[in-house]
Coordinates of N, CA and C in Angstrom, one line a residue:
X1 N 238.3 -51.7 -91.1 CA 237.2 -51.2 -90.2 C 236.8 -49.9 -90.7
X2 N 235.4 -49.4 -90.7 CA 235.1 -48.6 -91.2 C 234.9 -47.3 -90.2
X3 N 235.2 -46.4 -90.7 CA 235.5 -45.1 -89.6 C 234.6 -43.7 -90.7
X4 N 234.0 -43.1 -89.5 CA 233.5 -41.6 -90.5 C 234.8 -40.6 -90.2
X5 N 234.3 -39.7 -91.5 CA 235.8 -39.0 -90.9 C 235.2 -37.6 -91.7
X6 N 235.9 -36.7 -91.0 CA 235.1 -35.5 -91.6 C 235.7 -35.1 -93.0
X7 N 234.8 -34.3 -94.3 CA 235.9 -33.6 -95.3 C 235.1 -32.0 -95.2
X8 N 236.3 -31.1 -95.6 CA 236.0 -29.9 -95.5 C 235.9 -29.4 -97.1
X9 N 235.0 -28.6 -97.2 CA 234.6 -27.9 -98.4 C 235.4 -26.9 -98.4
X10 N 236.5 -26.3 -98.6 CA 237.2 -24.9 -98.9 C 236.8 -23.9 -99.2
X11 N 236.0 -24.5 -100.8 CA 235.0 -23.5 -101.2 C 233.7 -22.7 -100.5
X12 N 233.5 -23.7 -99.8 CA 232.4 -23.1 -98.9 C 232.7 -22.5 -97.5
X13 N 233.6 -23.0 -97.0 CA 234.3 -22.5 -95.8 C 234.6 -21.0 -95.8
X14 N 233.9 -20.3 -94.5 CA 233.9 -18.8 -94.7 C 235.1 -18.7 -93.3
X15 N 236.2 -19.6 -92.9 CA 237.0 -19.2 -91.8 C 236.3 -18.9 -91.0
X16 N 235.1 -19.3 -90.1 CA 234.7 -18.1 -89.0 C 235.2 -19.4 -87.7
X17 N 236.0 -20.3 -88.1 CA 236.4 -21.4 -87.0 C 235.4 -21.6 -85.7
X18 N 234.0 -21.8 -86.0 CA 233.1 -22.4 -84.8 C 233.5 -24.6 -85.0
X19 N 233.9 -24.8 -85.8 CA 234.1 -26.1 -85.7 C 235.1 -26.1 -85.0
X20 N 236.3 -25.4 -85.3 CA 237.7 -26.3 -84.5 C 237.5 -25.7 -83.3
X21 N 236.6 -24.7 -83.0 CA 236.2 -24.2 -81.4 C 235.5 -25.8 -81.1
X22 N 234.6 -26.3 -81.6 CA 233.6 -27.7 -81.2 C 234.1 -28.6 -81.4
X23 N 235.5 -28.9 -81.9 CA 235.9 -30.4 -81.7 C 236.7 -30.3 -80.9
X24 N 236.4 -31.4 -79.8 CA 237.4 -31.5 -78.7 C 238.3 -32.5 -78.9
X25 N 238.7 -32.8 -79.8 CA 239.7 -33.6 -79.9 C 241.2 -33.0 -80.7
X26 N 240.6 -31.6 -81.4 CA 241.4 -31.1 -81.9 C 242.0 -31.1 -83.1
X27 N 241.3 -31.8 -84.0 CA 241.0 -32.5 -84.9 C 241.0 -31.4 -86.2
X28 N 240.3 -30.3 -86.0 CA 240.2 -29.2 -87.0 C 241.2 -28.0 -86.6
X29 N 241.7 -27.8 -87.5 CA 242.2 -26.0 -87.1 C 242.8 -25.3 -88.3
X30 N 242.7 -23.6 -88.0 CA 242.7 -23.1 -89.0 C 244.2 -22.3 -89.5
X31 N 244.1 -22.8 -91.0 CA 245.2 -22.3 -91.6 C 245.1 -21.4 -92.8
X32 N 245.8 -20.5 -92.8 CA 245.1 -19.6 -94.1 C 243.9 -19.1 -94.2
X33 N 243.0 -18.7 -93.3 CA 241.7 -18.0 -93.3 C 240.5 -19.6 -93.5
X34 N 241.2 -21.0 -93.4 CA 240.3 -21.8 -93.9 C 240.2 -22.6 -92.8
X35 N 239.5 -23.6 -92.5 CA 239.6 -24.4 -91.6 C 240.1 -25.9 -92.4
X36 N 240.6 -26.6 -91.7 CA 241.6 -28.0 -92.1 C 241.5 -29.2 -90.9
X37 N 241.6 -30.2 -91.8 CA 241.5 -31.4 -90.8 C 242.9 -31.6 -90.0
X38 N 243.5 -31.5 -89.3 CA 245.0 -32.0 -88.6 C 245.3 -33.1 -89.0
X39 N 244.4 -34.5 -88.7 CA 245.2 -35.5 -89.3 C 243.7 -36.1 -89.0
X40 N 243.4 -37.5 -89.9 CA 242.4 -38.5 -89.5 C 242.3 -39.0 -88.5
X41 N 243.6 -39.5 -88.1 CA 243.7 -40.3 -86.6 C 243.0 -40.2 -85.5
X42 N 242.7 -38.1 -85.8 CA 242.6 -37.6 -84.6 C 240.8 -37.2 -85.1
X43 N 240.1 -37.9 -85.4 CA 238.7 -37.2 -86.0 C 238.0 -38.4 -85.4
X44 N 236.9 -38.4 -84.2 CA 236.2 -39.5 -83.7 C 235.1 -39.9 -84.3
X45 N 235.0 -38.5 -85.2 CA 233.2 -39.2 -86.0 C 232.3 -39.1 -85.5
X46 N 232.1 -38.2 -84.7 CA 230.7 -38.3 -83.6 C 230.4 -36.7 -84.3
X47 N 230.5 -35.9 -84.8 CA 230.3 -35.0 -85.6 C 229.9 -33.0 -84.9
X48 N 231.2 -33.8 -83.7 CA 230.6 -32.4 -83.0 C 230.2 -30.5 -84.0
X49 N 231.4 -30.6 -85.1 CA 231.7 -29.8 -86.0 C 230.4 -29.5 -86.7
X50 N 229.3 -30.7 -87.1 CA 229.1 -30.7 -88.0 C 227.5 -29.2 -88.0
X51 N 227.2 -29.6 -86.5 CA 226.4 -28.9 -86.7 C 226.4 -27.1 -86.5
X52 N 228.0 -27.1 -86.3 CA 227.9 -25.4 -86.1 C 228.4 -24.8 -87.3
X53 N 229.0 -25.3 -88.5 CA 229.3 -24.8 -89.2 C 228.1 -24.1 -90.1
X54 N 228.0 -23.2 -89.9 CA 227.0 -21.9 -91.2 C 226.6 -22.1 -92.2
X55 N 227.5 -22.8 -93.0 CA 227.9 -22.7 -94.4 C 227.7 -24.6 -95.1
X56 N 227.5 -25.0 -94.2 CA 227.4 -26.0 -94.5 C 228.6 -27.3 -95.0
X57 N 230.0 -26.7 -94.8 CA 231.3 -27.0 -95.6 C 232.0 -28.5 -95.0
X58 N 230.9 -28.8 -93.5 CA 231.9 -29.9 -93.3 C 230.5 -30.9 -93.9
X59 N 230.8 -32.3 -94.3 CA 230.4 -33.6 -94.2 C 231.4 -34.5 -93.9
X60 N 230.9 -36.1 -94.2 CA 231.0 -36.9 -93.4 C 231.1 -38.0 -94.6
X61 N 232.8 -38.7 -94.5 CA 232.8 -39.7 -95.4 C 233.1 -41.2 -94.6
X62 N 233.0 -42.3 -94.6 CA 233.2 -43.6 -93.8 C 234.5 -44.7 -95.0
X63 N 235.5 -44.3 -94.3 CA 237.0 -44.6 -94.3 C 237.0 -46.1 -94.3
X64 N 237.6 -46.9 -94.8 CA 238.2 -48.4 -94.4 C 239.4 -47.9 -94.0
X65 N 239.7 -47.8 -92.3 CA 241.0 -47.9 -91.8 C 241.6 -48.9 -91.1
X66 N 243.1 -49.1 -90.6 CA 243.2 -50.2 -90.5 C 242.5 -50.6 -88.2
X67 N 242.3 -51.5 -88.0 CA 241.9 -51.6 -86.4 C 242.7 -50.3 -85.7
X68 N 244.2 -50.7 -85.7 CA 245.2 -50.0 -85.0 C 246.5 -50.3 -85.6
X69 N 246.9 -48.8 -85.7 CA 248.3 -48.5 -86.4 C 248.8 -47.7 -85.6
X70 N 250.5 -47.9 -86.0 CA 250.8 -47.3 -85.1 C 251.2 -45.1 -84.7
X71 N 250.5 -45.0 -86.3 CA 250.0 -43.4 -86.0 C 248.5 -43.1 -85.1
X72 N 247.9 -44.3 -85.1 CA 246.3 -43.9 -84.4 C 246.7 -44.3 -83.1
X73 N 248.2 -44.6 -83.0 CA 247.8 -45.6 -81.4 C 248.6 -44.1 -80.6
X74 N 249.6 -43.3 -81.5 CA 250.4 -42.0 -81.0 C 249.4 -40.7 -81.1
X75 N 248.2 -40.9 -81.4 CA 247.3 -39.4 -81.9 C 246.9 -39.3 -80.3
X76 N 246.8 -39.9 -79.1 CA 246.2 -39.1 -78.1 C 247.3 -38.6 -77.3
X77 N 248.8 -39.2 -77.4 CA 250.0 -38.3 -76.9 C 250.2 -37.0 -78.0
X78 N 250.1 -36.9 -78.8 CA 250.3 -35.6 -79.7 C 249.3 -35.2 -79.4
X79 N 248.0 -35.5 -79.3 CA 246.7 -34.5 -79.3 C 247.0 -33.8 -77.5
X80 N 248.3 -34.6 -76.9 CA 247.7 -33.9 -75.6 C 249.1 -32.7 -75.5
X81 N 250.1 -33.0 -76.6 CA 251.2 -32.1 -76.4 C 250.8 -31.0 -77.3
X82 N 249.2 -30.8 -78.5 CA 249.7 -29.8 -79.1 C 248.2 -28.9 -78.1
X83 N 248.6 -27.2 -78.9 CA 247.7 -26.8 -78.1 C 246.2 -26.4 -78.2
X84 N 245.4 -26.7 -77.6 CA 244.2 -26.8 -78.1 C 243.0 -25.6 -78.4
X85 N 242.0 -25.9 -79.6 CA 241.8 -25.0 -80.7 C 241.1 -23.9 -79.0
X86 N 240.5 -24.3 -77.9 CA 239.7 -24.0 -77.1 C 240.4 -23.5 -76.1
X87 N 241.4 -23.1 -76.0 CA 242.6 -22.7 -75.4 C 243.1 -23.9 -74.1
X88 N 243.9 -23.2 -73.2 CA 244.1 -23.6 -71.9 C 243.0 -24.3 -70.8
X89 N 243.4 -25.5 -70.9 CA 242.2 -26.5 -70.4 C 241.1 -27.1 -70.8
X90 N 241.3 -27.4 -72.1 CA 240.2 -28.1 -72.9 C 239.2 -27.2 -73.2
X91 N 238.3 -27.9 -74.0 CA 237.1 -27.7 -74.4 C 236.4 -27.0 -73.3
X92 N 235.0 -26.1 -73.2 CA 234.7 -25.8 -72.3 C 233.4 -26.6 -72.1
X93 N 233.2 -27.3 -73.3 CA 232.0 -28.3 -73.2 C 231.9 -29.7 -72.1
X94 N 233.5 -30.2 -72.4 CA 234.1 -31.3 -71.6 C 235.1 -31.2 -70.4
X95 N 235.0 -29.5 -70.0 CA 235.7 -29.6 -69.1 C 235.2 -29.3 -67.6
X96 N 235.9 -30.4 -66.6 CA 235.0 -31.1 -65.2 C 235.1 -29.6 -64.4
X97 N 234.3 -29.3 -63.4 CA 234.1 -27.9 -62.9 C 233.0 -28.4 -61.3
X98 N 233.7 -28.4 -60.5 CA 232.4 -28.3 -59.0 C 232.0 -26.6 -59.1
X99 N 230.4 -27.0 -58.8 CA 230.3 -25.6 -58.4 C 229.6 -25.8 -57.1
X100 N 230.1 -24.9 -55.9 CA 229.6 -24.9 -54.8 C 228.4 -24.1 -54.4
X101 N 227.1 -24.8 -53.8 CA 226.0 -23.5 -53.5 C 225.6 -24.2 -51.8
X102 N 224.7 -22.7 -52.0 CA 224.3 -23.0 -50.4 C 223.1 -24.5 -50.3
X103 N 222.9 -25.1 -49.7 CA 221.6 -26.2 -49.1 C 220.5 -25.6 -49.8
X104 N 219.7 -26.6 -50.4 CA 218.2 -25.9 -50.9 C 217.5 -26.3 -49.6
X105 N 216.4 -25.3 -49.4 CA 215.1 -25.9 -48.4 C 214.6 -27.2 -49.0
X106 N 214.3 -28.5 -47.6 CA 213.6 -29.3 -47.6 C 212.2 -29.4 -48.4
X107 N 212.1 -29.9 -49.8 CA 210.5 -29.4 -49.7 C 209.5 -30.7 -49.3
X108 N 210.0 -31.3 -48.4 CA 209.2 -31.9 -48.1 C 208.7 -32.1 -46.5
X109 N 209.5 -31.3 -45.8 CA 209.0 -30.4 -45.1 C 208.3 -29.1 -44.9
X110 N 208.4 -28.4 -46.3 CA 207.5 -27.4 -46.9 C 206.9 -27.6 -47.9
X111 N 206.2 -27.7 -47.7 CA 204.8 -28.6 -49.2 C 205.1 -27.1 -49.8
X112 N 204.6 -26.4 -49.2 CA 204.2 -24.8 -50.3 C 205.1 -24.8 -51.2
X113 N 206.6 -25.3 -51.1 CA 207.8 -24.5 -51.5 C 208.1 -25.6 -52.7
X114 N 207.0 -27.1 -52.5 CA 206.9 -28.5 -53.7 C 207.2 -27.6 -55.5
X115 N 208.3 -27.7 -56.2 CA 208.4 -27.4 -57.5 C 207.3 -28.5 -58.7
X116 N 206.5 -27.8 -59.3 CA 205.6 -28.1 -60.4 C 205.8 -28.7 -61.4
X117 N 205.6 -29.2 -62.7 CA 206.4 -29.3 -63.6 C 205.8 -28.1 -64.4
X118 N 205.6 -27.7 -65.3 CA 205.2 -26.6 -66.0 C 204.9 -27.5 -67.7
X119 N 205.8 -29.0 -68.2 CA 205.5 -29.3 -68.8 C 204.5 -29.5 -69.8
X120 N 204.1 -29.0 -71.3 CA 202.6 -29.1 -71.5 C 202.7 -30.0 -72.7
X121 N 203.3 -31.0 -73.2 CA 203.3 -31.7 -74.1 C 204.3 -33.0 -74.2
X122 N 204.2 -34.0 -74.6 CA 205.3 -35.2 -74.9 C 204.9 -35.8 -76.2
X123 N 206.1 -36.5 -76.8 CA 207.7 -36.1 -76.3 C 208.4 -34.8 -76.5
X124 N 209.2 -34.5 -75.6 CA 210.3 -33.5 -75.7 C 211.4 -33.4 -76.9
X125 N 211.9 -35.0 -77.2 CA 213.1 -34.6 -77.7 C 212.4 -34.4 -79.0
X126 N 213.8 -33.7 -79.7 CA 213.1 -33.0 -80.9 C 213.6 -34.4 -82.0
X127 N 213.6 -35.1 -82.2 CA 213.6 -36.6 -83.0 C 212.8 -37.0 -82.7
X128 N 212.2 -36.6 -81.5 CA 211.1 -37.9 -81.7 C 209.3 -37.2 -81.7
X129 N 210.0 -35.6 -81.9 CA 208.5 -35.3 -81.7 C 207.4 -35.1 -83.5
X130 N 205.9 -35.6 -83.4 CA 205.9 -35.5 -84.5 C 205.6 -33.6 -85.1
X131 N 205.8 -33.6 -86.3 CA 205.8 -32.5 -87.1 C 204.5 -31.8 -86.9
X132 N 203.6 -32.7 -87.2 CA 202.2 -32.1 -87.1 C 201.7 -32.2 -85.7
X133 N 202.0 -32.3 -84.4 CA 201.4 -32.5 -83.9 C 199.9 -31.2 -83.3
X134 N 199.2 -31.5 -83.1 CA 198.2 -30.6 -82.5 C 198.3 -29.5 -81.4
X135 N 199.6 -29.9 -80.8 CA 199.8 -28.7 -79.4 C 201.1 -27.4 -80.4
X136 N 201.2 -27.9 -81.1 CA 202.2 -27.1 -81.9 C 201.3 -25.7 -82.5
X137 N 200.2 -26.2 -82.5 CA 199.4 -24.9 -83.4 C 199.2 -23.8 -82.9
X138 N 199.4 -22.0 -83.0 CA 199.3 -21.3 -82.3 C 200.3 -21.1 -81.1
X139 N 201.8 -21.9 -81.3 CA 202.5 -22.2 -80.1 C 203.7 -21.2 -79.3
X140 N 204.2 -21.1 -78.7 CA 205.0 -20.4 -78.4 C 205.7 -21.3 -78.3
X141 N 207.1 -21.4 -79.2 CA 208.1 -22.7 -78.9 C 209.5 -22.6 -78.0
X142 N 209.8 -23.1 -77.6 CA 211.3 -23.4 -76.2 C 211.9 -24.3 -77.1
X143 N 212.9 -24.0 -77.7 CA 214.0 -25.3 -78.4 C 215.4 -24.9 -77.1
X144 N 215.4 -26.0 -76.7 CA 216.6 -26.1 -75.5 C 217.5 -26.9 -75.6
X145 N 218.7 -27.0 -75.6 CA 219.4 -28.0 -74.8 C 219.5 -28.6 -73.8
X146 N 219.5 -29.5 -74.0 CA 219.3 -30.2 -72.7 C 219.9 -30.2 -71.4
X147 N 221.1 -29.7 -71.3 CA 221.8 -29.7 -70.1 C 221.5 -28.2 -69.6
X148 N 220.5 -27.5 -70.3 CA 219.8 -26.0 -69.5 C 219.1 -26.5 -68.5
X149 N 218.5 -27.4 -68.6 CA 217.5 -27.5 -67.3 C 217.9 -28.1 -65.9
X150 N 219.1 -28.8 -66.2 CA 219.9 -29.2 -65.3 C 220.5 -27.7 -64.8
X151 N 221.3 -27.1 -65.4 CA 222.1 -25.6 -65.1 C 221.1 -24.5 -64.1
X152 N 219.6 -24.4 -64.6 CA 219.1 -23.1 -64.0 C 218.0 -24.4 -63.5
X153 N 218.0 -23.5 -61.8 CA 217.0 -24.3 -60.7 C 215.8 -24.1 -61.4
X154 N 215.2 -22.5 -61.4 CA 213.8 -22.3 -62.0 C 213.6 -22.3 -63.3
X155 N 213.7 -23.3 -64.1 CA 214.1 -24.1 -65.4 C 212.1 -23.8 -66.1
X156 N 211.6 -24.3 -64.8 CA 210.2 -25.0 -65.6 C 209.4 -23.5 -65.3
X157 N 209.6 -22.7 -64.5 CA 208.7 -21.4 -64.8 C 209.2 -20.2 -65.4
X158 N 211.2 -20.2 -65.3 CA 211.5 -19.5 -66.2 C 211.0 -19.6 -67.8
X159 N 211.4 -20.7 -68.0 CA 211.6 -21.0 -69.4 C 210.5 -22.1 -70.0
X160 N 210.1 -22.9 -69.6 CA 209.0 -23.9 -69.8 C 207.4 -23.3 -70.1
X161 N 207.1 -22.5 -68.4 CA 205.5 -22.3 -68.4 C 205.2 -21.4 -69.6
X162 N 204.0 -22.3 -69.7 CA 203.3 -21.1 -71.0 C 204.1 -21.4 -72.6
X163 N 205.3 -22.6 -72.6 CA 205.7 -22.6 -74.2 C 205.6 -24.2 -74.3
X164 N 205.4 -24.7 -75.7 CA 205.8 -26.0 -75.6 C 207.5 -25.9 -76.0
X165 N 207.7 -27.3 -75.7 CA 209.6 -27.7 -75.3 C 209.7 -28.8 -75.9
X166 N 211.3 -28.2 -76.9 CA 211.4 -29.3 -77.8 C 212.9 -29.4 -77.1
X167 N 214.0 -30.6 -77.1 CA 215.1 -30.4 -76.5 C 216.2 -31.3 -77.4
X168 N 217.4 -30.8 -77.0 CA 218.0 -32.0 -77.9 C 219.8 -31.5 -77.6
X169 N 220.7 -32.1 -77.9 CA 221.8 -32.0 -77.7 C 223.1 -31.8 -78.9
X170 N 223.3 -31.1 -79.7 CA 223.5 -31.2 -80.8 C 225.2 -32.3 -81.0
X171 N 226.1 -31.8 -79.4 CA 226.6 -33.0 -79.2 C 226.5 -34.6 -79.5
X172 N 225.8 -34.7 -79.2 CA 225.6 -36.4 -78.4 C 224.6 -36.9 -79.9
X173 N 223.5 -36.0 -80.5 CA 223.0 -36.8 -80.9 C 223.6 -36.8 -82.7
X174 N 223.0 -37.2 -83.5 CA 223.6 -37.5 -84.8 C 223.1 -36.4 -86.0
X175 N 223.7 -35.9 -87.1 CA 223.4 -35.1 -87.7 C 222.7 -33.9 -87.2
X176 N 221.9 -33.0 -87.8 CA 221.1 -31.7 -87.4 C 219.8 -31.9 -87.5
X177 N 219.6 -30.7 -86.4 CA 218.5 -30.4 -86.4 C 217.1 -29.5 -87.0
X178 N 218.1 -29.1 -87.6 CA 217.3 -27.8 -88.9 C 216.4 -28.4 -89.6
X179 N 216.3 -29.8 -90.4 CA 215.8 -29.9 -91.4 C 213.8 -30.5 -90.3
X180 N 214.0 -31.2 -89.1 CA 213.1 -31.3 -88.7 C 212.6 -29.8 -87.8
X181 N 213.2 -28.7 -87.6 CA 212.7 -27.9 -86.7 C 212.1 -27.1 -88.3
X182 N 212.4 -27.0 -89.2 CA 212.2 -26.6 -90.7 C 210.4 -26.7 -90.9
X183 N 210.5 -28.2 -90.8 CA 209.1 -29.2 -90.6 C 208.6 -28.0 -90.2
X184 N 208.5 -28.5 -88.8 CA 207.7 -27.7 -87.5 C 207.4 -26.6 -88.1
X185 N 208.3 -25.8 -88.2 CA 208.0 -24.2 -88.4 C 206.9 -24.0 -89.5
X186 N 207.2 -24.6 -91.2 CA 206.7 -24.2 -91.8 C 205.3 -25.1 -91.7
X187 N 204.8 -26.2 -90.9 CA 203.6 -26.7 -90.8 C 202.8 -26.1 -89.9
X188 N 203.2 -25.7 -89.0 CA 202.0 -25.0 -87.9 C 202.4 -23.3 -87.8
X189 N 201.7 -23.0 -87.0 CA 201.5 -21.4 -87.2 C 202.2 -21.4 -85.4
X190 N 203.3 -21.2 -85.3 CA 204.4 -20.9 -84.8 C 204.5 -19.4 -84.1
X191 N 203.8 -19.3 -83.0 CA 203.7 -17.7 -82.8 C 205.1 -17.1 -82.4
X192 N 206.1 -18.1 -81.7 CA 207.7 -17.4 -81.6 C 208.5 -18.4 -81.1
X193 N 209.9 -18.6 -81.0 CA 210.7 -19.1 -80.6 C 211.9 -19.0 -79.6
X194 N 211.7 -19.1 -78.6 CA 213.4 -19.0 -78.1 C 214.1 -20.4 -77.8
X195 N 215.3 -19.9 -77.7 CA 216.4 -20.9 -77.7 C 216.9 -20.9 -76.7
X196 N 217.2 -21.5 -75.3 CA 217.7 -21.9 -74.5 C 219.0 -22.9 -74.9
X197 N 220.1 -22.4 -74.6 CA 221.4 -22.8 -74.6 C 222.6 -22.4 -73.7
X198 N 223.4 -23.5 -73.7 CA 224.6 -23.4 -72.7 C 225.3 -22.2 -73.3
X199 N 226.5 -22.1 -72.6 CA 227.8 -21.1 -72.9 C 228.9 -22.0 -73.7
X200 N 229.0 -22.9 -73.8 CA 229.9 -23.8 -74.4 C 229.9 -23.6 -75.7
X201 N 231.1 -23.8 -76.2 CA 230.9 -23.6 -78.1 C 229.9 -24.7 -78.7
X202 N 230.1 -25.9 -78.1 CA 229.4 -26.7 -79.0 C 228.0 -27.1 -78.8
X203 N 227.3 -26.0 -77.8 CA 226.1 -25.7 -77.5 C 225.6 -25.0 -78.9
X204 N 226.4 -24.2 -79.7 CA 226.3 -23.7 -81.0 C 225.3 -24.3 -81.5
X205 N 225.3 -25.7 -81.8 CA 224.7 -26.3 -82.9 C 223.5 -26.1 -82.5
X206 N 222.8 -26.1 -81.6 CA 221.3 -25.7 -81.7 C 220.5 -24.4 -82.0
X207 N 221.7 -23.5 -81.5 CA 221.3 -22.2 -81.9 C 221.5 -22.1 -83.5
X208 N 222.4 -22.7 -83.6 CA 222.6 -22.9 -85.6 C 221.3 -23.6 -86.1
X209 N 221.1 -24.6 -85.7 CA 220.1 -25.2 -86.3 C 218.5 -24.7 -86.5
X210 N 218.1 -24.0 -85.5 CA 217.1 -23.1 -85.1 C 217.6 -21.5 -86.2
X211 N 218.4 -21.1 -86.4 CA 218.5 -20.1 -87.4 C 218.3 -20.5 -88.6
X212 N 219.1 -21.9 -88.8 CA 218.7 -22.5 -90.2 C 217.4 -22.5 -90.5
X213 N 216.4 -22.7 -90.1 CA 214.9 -23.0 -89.9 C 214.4 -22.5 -90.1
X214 N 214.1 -21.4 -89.6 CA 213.9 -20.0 -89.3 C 214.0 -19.2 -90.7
X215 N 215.2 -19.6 -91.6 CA 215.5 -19.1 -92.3 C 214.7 -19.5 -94.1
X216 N 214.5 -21.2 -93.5 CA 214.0 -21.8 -94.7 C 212.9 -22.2 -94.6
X217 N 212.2 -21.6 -93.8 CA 210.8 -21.9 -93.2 C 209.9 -21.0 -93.9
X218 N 210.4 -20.3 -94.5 CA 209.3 -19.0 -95.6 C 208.4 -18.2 -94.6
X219 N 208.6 -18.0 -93.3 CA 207.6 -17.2 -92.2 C 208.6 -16.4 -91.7
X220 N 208.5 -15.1 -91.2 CA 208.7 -14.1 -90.4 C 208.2 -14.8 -88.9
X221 N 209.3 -15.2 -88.1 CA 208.6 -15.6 -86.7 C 209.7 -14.8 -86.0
X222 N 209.1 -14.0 -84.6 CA 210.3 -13.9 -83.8 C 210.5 -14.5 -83.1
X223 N 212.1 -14.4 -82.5 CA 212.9 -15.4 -81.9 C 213.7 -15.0 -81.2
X224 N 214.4 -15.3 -80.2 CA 215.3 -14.4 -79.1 C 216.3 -16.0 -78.8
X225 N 217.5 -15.6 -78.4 CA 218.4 -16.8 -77.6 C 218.8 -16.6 -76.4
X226 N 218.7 -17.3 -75.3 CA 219.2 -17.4 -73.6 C 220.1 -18.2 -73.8
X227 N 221.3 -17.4 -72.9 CA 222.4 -18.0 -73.1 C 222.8 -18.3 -71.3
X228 N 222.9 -19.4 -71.0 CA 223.2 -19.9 -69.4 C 224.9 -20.0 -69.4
X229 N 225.0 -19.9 -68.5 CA 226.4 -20.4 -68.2 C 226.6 -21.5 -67.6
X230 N 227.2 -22.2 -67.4 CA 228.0 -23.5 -66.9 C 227.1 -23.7 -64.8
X231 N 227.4 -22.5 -64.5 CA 226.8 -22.5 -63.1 C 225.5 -21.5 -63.1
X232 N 224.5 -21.8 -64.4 CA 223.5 -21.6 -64.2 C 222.6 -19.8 -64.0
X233 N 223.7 -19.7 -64.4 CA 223.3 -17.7 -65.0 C 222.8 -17.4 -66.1
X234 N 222.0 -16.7 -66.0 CA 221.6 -15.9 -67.2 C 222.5 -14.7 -68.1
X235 N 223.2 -14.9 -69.3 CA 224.2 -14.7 -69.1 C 224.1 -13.2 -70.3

């Protein structure tokens, strides 16, 4: 069966350990000022690493391994006895948290108090949106992750009104996002950027990817980053 698995470039690896902060599995950690894979068993392949490294040092090779052996069937009792790269209590990406608030007002008993969308363009996500499109020109850009808008109530007049919004999860979804926000940048006349992102390490990747861009985009644009917390602060 065929499995991705990460390999690390040494040579390129500058130690600054944002990957073995972003894999929750624990999969990476560092030895010798380098970062290192622990063992394969313990590497899911979903590439949380891939997008926060700087330097570009991790990729991605696809393994013929066996279904189930009996080192892959023992990696989630070792992964739970050793200690993890994100300290005490897991990842802070994956880890479960209630937050308690007061009742919001009815708004449907108070029309006045009805929330807007501020939305000025579709699609949002940033895969699916095209390069050239026409609302891009002259724009003020919002690159977000996605679980910001969920986190802060006043999401759409904080951070929406007045910019177009591109969004995306550097988690969840597959490879980076640099090479299409790259696009963007260098095709339209891009008046500035900010970055709306979580507190979590592996919220990283989009602020990574957005610097990459930025960088190989041949324009001087400014750019600023918001960083939310978990219960929705400006942080």
């Amino acid at each position: 069966m065929l499995h991705r698995i990460i390999q690390i470039d040494r040579e390129k690896c500058n130690g600054c350990g944002l990957c073995a902060d972003a894999c929750h599995e624990g999969a990476i950690a560092m030895k010798d000022g380098k970062a290192n894979l622990v063992s394969e068993d313990y590497c899911d392949g979903l590439g949380d690493c891939l997008p926060v490294c700087p330097t570009g040092a991790i990729s991605f090779e696809e393994k013929d391994t066996a279904a189930c052996d009996e080192k892959a069937s023992a990696a989630p009792q070792a992964a739970a006895q050793r200690p993890s790269p994100c300290g005490e209590g897991g990842c802070p990406g994956t880890r479960s948290k209630t937050i308690e608030r007061a009742a919001a007002p009815d708004a449907s008993a108070a029309p006045c108090c009805k929330m807007e969308s501020r939305l000025m363009q579709w699609p949002v996500q940033i895969k699916l949106a095209p390069t050239g499109a026409p609302y891009f020109d002259n724009a003020d850009l919002l690159v977000a992750a996605d679980c910001t808008a969920y986190a802060y109530g006043d999401f759409h007049n904080r951070f929406i009104k007045g910019r177009i919004t591109l969004i995306g999860c550097p988690k969840l979804d597959a490879g980076s996002y640099a090479e299409k926000l790259t696009e963007i940048l260098r095709r339209n006349n891009i008046r500035s950027v900010m970055v709306a992102r979580m507190e979590v390490p592996c919220c990283g990747g989009i602020e990574s990817a957005v610097r990459e861009a930025l960088k190989n985009c041949g324009k001087l644009i400014p750019w600023q980053v918001v960083t939310l917390s978990t219960d929705g602060q400006i942080l």
